[in-house]
C-alpha atoms as a printed R data frame, in Angstrom:
   type eleno elety resid chain resno      x      y       z
1  ATOM     1    CA   ARG     A     1 -0.047 -0.223  -0.271
2  ATOM     2    CA   ASN     A     2  1.193  3.709  -0.927
3  ATOM     3    CA   VAL     A     3  0.381  5.884   1.889
4  ATOM     4    CA   ARG     A     4  1.551  8.923  -0.236
5  ATOM     5    CA   LEU     A     5 -0.889  8.194  -2.979
6  ATOM     6    CA   ALA     A     6 -3.914  7.643  -0.248
7  ATOM     7    CA   GLU     A     7 -2.807 11.241   1.215
8  ATOM     8    CA   ALA     A     8 -3.123 13.060  -2.266
9  ATOM     9    CA   PRO     A     9 -6.868 13.526  -2.447
10 ATOM    10    CA   SER     A    10 -6.945 15.241   0.731
11 ATOM    11    CA   TYR     A    11 -4.746 17.786  -0.675
12 ATOM    12    CA   GLY     A    12 -6.873 18.013  -3.721
13 ATOM    13    CA   LEU     A    13 -3.884 16.669  -5.737
14 ATOM    14    CA   PRO     A    14 -3.711 13.662  -8.052
15 ATOM    15    CA   GLY     A    15 -1.083 11.204  -6.633
16 ATOM    16    CA   VAL     A    16  1.342 11.904  -9.590
17 ATOM    17    CA   VAL     A    17  1.418 15.358  -8.789
18 ATOM    18    CA   PHE     A    18  1.481 15.173  -5.132
19 ATOM    19    CA   ASP     A    19  4.343 12.762  -5.063
20 ATOM    20    CA   PRO     A    20  5.748 12.022  -8.412
21 ATOM    21    CA   SER     A    21  8.663 10.038  -6.941
22 ATOM    22    CA   SER     A    22  6.471  7.543  -5.039
23 ATOM    23    CA   LYS     A    23  6.470  4.010  -6.468
24 ATOM    24    CA   GLY     A    24  2.645  3.999  -6.743
25 ATOM    25    CA   ALA     A    25  3.034  7.439  -9.177
26 ATOM    26    CA   GLN     A    26  5.831  5.756 -10.958
27 ATOM    27    CA   ALA     A    27  3.960  2.595 -11.784
28 ATOM    28    CA   PHE     A    28  0.857  4.658 -12.846
29 ATOM    29    CA   VAL     A    29  3.019  6.587 -15.203
30 ATOM    30    CA   SER     A    30  4.541  3.589 -16.565
31 ATOM    31    CA   PHE     A    31  1.296  1.979 -17.129
32 ATOM    32    CA   ALA     A    32 -0.487  5.069 -18.907
33 ATOM    33    CA   GLN     A    33  2.887  5.432 -21.030
34 ATOM    34    CA   GLU     A    34  2.457  1.733 -22.134
35 ATOM    35    CA   MET     A    35 -1.263  2.348 -23.014
36 ATOM    36    CA   VAL     A    36 -0.339  5.161 -25.121
37 ATOM    37    CA   THR     A    37  2.157  3.144 -26.787
38 ATOM    38    CA   ARG     A    38 -0.173  0.176 -27.491
39 ATOM    39    CA   SER     A    39 -2.801  2.581 -28.747
40 ATOM    40    CA   LYS     A    40 -0.643  3.920 -31.300
41 ATOM    41    CA   THR     A    41  0.103  0.427 -32.682
42 ATOM    42    CA   MET     A    42 -3.748 -0.286 -33.193
């Protein structure tokens, strides 16, 4: 569980903005990049 990502909504920020260096934020960005890459090959 990533506590920093869980705290982000209480500050009114998305997790990737609140703590971009957290493992959860990095995993989300990696996932988003993969989805963009895959959508371009369709």
